Short mmCIF file of C-alpha atoms and ligand atoms in Angstrom, two decimals:
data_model
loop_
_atom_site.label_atom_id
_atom_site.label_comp_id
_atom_site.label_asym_id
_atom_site.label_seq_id
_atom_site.Cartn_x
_atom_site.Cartn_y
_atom_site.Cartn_z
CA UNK A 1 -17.06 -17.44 -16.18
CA UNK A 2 -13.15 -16.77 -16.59
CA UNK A 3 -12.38 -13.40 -15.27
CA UNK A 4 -8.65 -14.27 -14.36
CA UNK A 5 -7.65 -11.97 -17.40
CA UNK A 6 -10.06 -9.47 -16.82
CA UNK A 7 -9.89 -5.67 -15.91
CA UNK A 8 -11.36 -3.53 -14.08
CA UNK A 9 -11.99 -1.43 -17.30
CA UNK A 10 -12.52 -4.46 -19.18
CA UNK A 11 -15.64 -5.19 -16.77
CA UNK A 12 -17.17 -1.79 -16.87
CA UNK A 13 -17.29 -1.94 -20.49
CA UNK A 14 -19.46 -5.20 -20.22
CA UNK A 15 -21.43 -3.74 -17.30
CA UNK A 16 -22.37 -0.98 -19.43
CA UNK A 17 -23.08 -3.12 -22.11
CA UNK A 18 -25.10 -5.41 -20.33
CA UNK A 19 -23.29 -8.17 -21.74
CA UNK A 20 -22.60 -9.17 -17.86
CA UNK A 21 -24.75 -7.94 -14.51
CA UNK A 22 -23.28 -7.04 -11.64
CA UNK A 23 -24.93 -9.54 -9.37
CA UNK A 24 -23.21 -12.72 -11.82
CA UNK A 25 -20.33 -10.87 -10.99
CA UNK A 26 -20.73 -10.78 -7.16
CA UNK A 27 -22.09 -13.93 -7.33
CA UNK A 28 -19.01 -15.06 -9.17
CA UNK A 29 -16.15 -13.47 -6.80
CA UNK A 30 -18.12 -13.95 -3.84
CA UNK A 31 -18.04 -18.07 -4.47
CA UNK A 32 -14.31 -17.02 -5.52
CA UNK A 33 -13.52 -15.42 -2.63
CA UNK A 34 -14.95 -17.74 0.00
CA UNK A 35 -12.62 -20.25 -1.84
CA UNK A 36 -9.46 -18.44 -0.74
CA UNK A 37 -6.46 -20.65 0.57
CA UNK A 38 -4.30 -17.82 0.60
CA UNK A 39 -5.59 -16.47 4.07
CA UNK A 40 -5.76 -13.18 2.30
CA UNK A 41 -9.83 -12.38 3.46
CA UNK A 42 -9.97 -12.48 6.95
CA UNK A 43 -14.09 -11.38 5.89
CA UNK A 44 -15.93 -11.74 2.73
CA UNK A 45 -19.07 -10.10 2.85
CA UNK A 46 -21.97 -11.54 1.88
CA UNK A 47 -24.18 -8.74 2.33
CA UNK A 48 -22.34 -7.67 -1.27
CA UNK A 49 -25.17 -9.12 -3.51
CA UNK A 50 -27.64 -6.85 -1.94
CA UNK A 51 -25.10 -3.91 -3.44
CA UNK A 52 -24.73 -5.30 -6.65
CA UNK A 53 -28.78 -5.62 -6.66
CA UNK A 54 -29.21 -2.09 -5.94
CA UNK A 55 -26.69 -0.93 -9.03
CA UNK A 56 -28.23 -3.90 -11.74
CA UNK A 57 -31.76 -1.64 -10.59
CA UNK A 58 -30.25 1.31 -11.34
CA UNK A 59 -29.22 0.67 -14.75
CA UNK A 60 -31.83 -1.00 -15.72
CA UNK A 61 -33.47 2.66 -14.79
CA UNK A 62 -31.34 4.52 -17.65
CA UNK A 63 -28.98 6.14 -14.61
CA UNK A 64 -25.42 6.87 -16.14
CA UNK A 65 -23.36 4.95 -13.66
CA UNK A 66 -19.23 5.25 -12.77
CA UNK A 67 -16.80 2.89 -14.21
CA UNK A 68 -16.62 1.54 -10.71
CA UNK A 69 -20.09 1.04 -10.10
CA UNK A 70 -20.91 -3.36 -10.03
CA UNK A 71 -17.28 -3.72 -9.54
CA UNK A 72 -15.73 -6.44 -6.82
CA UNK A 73 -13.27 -4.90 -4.53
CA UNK A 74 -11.25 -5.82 -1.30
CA UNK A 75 -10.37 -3.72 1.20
CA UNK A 76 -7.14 -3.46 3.60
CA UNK A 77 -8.51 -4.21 7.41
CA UNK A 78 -7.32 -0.77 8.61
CA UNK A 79 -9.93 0.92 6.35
CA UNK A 80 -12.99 2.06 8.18
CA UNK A 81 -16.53 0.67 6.64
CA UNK A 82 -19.30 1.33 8.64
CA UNK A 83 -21.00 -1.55 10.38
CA UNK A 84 -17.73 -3.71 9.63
CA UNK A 85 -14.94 -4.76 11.76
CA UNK A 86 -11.78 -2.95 11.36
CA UNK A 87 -9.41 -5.44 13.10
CA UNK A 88 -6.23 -4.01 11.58
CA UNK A 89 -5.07 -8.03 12.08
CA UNK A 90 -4.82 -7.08 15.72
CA UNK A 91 -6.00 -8.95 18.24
CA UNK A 92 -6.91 -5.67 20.53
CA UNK A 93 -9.33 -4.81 17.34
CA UNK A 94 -10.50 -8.14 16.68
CA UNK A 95 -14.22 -7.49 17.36
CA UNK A 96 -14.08 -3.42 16.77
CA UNK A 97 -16.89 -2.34 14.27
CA UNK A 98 -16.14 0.86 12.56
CA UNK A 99 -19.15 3.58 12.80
CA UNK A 100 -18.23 5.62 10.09
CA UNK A 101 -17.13 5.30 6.79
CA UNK A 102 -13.27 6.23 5.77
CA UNK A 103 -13.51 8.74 3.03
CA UNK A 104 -12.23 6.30 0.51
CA UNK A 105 -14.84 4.31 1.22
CA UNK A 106 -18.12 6.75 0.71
CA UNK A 107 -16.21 7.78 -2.56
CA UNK A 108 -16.46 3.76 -3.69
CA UNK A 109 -19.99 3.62 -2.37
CA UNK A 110 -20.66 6.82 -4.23
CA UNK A 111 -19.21 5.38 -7.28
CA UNK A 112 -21.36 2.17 -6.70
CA UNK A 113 -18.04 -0.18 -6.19
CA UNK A 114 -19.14 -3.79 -5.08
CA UNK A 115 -17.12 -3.84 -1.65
CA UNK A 116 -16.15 -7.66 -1.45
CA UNK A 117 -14.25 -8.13 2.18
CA UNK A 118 -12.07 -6.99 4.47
CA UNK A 119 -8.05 -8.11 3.73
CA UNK A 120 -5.55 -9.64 6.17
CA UNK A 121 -2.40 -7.72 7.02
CA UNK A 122 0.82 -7.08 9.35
CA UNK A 123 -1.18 -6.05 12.50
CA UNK A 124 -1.41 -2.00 12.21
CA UNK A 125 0.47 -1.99 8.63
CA UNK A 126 4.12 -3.23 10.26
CA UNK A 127 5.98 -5.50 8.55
CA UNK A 128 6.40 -6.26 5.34
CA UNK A 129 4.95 -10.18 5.00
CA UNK A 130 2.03 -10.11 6.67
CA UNK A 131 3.37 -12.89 9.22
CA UNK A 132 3.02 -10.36 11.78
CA UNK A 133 -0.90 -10.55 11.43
CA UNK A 134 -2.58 -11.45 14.66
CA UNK A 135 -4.61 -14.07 11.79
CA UNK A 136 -1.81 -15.88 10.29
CA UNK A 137 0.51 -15.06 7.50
CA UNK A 138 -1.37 -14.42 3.64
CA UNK A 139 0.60 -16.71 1.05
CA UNK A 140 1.76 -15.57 -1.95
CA UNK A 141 -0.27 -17.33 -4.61
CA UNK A 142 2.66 -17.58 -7.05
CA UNK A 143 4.07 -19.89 -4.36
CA UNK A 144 1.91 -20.66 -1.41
CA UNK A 145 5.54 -21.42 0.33
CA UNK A 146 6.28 -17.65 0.27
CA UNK A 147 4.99 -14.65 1.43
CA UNK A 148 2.46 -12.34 -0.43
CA UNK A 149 4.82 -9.50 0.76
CA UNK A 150 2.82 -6.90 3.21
CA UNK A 151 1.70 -4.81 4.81
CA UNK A 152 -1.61 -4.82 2.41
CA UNK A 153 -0.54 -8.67 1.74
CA UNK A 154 -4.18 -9.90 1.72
CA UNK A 155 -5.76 -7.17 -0.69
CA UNK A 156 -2.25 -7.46 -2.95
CA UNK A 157 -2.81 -11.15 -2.86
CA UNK A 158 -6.75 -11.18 -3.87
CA UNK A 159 -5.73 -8.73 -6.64
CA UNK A 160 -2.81 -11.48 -8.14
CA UNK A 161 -5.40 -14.37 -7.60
CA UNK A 162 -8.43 -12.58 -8.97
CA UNK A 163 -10.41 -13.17 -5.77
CA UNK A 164 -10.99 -9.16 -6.52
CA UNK A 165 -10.89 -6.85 -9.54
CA UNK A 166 -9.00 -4.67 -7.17
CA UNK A 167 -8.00 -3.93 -3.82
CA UNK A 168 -7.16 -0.99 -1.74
CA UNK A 169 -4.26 -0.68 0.30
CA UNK A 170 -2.36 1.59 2.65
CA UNK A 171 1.69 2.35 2.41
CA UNK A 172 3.70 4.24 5.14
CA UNK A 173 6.61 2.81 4.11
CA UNK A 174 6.21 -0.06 0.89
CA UNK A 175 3.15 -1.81 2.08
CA UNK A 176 1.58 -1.18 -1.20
CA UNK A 177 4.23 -1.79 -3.20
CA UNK A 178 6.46 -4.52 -1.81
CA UNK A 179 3.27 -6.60 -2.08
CA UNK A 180 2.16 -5.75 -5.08
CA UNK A 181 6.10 -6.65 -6.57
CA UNK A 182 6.39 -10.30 -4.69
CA UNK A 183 3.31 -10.81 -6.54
CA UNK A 184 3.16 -9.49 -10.28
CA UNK A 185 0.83 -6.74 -9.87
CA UNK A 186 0.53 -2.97 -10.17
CA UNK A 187 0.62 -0.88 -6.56
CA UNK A 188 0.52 2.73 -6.37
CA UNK A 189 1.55 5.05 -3.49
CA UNK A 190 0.12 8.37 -4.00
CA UNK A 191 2.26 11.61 -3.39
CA UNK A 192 1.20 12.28 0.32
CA UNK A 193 -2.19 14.28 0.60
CA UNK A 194 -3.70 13.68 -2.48
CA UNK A 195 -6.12 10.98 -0.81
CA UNK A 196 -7.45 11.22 2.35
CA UNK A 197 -6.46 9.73 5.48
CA UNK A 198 -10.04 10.06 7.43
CA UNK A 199 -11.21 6.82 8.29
CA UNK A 200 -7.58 5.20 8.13
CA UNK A 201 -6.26 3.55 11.07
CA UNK A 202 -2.98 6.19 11.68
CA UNK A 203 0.37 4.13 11.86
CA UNK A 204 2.89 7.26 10.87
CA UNK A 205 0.58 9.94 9.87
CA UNK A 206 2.90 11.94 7.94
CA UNK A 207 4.11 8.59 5.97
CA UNK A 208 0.15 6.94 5.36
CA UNK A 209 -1.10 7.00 2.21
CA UNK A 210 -4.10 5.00 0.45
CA UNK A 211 -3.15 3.93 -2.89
CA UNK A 212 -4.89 0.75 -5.36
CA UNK A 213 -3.50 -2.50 -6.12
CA UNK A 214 -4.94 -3.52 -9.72
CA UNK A 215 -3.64 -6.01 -12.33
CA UNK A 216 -3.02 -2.73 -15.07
CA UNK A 217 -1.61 0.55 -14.76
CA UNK A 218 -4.85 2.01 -16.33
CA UNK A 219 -7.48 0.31 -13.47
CA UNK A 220 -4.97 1.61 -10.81
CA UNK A 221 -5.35 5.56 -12.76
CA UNK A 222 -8.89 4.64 -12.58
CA UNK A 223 -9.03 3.92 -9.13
CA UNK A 224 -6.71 6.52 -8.26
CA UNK A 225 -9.03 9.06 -10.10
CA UNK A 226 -12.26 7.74 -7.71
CA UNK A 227 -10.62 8.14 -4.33
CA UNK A 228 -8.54 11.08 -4.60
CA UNK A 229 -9.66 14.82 -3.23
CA UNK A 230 -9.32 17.17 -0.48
CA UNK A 231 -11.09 16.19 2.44
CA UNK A 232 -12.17 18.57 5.26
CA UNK A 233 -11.73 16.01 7.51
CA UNK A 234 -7.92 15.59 6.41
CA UNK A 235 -5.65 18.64 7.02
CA UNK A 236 -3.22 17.44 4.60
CA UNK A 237 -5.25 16.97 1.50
CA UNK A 238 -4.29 19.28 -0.58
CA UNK A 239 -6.25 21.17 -3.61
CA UNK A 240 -3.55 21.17 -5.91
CA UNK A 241 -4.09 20.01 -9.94
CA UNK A 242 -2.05 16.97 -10.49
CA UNK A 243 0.72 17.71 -13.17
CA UNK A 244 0.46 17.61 -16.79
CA UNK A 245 2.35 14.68 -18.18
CA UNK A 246 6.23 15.37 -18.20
CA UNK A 247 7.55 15.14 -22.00
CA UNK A 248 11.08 15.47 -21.68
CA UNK A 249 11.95 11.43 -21.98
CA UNK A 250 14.23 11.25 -19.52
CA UNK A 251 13.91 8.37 -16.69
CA UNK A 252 16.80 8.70 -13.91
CA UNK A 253 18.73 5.58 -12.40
CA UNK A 254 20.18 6.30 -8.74
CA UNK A 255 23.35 3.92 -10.12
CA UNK A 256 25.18 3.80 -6.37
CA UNK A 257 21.72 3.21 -4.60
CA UNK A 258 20.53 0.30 -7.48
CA UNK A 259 24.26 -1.31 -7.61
CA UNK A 260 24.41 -2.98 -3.98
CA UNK A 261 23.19 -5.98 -2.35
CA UNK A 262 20.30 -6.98 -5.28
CA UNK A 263 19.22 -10.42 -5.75
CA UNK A 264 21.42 -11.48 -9.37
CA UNK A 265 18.42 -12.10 -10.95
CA UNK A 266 16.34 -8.73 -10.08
CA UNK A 267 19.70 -6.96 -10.99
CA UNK A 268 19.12 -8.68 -14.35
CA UNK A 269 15.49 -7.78 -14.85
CA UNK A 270 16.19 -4.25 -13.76
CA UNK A 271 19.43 -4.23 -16.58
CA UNK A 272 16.95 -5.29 -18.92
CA UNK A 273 14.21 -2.63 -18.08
CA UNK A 274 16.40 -0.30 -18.52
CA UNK A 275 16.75 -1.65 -22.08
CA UNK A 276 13.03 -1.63 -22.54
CA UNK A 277 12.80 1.94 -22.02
CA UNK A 278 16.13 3.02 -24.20
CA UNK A 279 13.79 1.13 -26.91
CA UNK A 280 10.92 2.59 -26.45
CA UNK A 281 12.49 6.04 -26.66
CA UNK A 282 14.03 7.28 -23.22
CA UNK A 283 16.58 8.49 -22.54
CA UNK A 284 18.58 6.77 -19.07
CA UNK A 285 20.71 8.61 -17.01
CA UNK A 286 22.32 8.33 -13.79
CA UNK A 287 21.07 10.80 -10.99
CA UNK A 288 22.22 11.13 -7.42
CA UNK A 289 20.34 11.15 -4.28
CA UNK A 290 22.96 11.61 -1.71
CA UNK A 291 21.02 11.58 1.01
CA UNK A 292 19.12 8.72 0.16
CA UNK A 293 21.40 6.14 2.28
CA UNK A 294 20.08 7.41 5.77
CA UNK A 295 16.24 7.31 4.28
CA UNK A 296 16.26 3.55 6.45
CA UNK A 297 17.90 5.04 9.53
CA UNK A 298 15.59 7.69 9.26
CA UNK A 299 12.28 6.30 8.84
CA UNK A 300 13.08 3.80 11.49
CA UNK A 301 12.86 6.82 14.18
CA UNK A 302 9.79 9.18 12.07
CA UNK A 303 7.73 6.05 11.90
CA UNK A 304 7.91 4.51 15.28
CA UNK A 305 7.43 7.89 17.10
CA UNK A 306 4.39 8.50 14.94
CA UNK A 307 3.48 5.34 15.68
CA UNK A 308 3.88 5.17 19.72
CA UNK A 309 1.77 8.34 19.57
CA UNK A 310 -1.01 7.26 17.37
CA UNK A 311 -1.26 3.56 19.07
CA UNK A 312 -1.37 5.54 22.35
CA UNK A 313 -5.20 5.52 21.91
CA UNK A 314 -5.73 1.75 22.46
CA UNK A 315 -5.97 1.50 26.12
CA UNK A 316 -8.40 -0.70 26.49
CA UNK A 317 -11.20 1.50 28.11
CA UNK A 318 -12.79 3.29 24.97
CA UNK A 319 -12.42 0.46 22.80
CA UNK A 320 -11.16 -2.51 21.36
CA UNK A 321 -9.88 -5.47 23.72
CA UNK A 322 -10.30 -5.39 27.83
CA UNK A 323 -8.67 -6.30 30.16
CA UNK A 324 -9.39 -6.12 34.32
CA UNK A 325 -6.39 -5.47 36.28
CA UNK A 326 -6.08 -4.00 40.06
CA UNK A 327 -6.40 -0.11 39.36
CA UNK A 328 -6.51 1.86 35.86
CA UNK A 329 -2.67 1.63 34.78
CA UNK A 330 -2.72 -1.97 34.80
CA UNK A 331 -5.87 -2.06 33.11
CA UNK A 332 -4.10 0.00 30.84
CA UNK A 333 -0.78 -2.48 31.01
CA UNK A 334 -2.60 -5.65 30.09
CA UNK A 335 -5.20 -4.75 27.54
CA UNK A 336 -2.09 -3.42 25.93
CA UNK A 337 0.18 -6.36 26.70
CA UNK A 338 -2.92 -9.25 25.44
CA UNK A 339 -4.06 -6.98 22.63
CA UNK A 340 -0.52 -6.07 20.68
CA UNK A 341 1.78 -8.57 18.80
CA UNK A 342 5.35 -8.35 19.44
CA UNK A 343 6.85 -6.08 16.04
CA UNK A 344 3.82 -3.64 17.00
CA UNK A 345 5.15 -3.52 21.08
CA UNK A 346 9.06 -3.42 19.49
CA UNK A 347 8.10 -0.11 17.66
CA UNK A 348 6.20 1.34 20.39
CA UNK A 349 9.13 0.85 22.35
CA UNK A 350 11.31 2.13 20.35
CA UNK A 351 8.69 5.20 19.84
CA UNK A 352 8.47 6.23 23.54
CA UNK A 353 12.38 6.33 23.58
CA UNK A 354 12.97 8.46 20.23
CA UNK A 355 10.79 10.67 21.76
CA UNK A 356 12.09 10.77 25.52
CA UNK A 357 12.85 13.90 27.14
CA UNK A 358 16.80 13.87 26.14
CA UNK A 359 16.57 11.84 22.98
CA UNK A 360 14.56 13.61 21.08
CA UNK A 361 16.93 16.16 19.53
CA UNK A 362 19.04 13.82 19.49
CA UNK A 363 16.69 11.05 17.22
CA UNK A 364 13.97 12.75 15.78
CA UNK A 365 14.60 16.11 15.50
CA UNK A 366 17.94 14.95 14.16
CA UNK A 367 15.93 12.64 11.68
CA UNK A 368 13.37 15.38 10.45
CA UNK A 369 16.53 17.03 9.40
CA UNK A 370 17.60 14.18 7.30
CA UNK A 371 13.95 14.29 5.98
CA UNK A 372 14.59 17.55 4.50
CA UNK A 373 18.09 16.76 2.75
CA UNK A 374 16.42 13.35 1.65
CA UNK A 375 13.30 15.75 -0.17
CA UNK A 376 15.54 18.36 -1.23
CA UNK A 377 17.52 15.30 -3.21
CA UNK A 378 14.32 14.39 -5.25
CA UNK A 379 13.39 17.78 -6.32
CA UNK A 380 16.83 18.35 -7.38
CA UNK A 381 16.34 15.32 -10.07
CA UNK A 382 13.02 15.84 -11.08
CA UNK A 383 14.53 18.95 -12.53
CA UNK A 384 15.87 17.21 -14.47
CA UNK A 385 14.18 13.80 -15.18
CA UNK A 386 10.29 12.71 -15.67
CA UNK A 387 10.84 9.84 -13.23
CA UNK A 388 13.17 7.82 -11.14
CA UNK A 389 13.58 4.21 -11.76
CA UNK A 390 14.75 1.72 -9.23
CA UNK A 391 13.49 -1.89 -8.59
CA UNK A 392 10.70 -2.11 -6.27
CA UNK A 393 12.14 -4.56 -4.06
CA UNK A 394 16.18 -6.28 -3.79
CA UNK A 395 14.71 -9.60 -4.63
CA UNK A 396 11.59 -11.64 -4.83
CA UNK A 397 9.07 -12.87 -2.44
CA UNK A 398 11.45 -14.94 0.18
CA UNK A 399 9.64 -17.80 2.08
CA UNK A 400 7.19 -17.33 5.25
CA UNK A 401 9.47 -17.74 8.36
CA UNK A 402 12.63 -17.33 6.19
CA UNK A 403 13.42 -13.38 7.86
CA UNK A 404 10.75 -13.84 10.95
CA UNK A 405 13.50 -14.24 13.66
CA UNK A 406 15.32 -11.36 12.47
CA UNK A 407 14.28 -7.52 12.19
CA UNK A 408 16.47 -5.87 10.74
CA UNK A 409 16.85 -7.96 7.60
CA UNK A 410 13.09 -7.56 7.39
CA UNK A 411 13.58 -3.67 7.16
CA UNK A 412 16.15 -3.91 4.47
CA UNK A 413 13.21 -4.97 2.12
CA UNK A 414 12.17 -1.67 2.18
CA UNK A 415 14.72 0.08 0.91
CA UNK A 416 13.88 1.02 -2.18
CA UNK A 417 10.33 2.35 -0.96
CA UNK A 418 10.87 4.14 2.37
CA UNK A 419 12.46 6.97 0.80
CA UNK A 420 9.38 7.59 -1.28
CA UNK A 421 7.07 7.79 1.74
CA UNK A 422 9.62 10.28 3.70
CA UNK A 423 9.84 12.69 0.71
CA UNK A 424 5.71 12.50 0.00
CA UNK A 425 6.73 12.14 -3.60
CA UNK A 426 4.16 9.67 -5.68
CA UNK A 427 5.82 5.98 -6.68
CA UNK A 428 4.61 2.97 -8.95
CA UNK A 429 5.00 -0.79 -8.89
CA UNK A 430 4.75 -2.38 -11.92
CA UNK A 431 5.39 -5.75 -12.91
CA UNK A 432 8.93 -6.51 -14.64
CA UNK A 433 9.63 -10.13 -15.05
CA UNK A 434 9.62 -13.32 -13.34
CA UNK A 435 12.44 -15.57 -11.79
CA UNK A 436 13.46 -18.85 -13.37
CA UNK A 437 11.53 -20.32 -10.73
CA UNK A 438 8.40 -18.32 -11.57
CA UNK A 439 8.75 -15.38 -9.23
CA UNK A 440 6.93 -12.02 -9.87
CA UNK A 441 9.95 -9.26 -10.00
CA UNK A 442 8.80 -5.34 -9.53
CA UNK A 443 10.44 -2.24 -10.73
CA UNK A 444 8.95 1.11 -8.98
CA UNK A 445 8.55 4.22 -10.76
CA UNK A 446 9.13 7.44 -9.03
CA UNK A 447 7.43 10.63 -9.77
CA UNK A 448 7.83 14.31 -8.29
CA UNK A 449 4.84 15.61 -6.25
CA UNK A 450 1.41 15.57 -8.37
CA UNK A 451 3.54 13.71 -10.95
CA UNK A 452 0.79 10.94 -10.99
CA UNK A 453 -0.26 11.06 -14.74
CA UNK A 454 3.29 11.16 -16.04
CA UNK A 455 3.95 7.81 -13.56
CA UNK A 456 0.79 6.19 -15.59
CA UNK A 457 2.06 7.41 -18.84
CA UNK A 458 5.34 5.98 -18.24
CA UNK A 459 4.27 2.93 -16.83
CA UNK A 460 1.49 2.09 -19.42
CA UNK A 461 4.54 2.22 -21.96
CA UNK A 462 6.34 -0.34 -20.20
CA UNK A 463 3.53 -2.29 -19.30
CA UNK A 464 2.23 -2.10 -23.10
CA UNK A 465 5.74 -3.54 -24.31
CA UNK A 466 6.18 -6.17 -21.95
CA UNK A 467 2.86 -7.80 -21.29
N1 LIG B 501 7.47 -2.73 5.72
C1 LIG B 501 7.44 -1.40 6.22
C2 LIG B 501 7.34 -1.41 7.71
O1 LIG B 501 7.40 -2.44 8.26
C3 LIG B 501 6.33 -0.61 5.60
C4 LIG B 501 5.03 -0.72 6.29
C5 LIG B 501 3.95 0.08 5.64
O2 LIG B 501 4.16 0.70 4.59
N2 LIG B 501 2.82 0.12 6.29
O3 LIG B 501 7.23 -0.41 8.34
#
């Protein structure tokens, strides 16, 4: 069987059909999956056959089944499934075995999705290469030289090498996708709320979304459409109808924010994307987000105050890794000091001293300020335009230890998708082009809040014209 150019909706027509069962297609991605040389599984489950069983029965029965139900899927390690382990690539989780589901999760089940394994990452979702994984770095199957992007590296990197139909991720900040750009597939960040958070490993809870990681725009709307809803056990899932799609044709560029420091040849795919969608009947104009040039400076302080706060809970006596030590704070000191990697200690650090009595008018009230000019920017241009349109990434996938040594050229990667996360607006990676050398380029759709279906209309067109 050949499923490399194979959807997810693609499959559920066969499944329906009959023309294909969803145990041959376990069968077929588990033996795919256990082949993986990308170090993008750090599990695959076995136990998966016994699911697909269960839905083949079913159908047999007559039952009208979801789209989902017999598909394959990968999940990002910081996803709760009961009876699993939910490492989050961290050594102080390495043996931790969720006991509940993550809402996401009993919506798949519900929908009868075929969960497939558990997906390496940068331990607790920082970074963006996935070298920072307690497990090794995931390589980017385009060129097992480079990275697979991160944080949701492994689940971006099963979707690209069909060792999944689909994978779901989490993105505070671009792990979505970054990933999904560095290697040609489609990564959506919701707008913040519209998918529950229960059952998610926090890293900056008012930046976390869930969002899918498919090979088409239309299996990430399905996806999307499966795990989305308000959640009791998420305050910030909201109840609001998503938007109708916006028909005014009108996609806006940030010029000043797209015009510095890009890689020649994304600058080129991006010039020519912008053709792509003149042709197919937009209309491209410049917009300005002034505040956008702080979004860096300022998600650098949110996230790594929400981050020393949530991680605060690892202290080695409910859970997770142990360590003995002479009296309870340095019990405390070196479970902490075995269990984290050194970019997750760096932002807890930095956390604790954003937030220090003294510095914390001065950092993070000061940066929730920004927050606000940085939101009140984007609703000011979705006034006026459907969507925003900047490239996903400043270049292409760059090669494992190539940035390692050296943080702060790591976080300039995300500039194009931090922004997103601080406004909660919804954004889109889509595929774009390819480097001579074969590299997957991304351009990222932005929508305004709820502006979900317009981002799949949008980016359906494109996709439609270009693949
Ligand atoms: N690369 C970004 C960071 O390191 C984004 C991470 C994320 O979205 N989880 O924080």
């Amino acid at each position: 069987m050949d499923t490399t150019n194979l959807t997810i909706s693609g499959v559920a027509k066969k499944l329906a059909s009959g023309e294909l069962t969803a145990v041959a297609l376990t069968e077929h991605y588990l033996a795919k999956a256990k082949g993986d040389n990308l170090n993008a599984y750090l599990e695959v489950f076995t136990d998966a056959l016994v699911q697909a069983k269960l839905i083949d029965e079913r159908r047999a029965k007559g039952e009208k089944l979801s789209p989902l139900a017999g598909v394959p899927l990968a999940i990002k390690n910081n996803i709760l499934i009961k009876g699993k382990i939910a490492s989050c690539a961290s050594k102080i989780l390495a043996n931790y075995t969720a006991s509940y589901d993550a809402a996401v999760i009993s919506k798949l089940k519900e929908a009868g999705a075929i969960l497939l394994g558990r997906t390496n990452m940068d331990e607790f979702a920082m970074g963006g290469s996935t070298e920072n994984s307690a497990f090794g770095a995931v390589k980017n199957p385009k060129d097992l030289t480079r990275v697979a992007g991160g944080s949701s590296g492994g689940s971006v990197a099963v979707v690209a090498a069909d060792l999944a139909l689909g994978a779901l991720g989490s993105d505070t900040g671009g792990s979505i996708r970054q990933p999904a750009a560095f290697c040609g597939v489609v990564g959506l960040k919701p707008t913040y709320g519209l998918v529950s958070r229960s059952g998610l490993v926090a890293m900056a809870s008012s930046l976390d979304q869930i969002g899918p990681i498919t090979k088409t725009v239309a299996d990430a709307k399905l996806l999307f459409e499966v795990i989305k809803g308000v959640d009791l056990l998420d305050s910030t899932t909201r109840a609001d109808e998503l938007r109708p799609v916006s028909t005014r044709k009108k996609i806006g560029v940030p010029r000043s924010f797209v015009s510095e420091g890009l890689d020649p040849e994304m600058a080129a795919t991006f010039a020519e994307a912008e053709k792509i969608f003149k042709n197919l009947g937009y209309e491209v104009v410049d917009v300005e987000l002034p505040s956008i040039k702080y979004a860096l400076a300022c998600y650098y302080i949110i996230m790594p105050a929400e981050a020393s706060t949530n991680l605060a809970r690892f202290d080695g006596v409910r859970y997770g890794h142990h360590a003995e030590g002479k009296n309870l704070l340095e019990e405390y000191e070196v479970s902490r000091a075995e269990g984290f990697g050194p970019e997750v200690r760096r932002r807890i650090m930095l956390g604790t001293y954003v937030l220090s009595a003294g510095y914390y008018d001065a950092y993070y009230a000061k940066a929730g300020a920004v927050r606000e000019m940085i939101k009140a920017d984007y609703a000011k241009v979705f006034k006026e335009v459907d969507a925003i349109l900047t490239p996903t990434t400043p270049g292409p996938a760059f090669k494992i230890g190539e940035k390692a040594s050296d943080p702060l050229t790591m976080y300039l990667e995300d500039i194009f998708t931090v922004p997103i996360n601080l406004a909660g607006v919804p954004a889109i990676s889509i595929p774009a082009g390819k480097t001579k050398a074969g590299l997957p380029l991304g351009i990222q759709l932005t929508g305004a809040p709820m502006g979900e279906n317009t981002l799949f209309e949008i980016a359906g067109e494109f996709e439609a014209k270009t693949s």
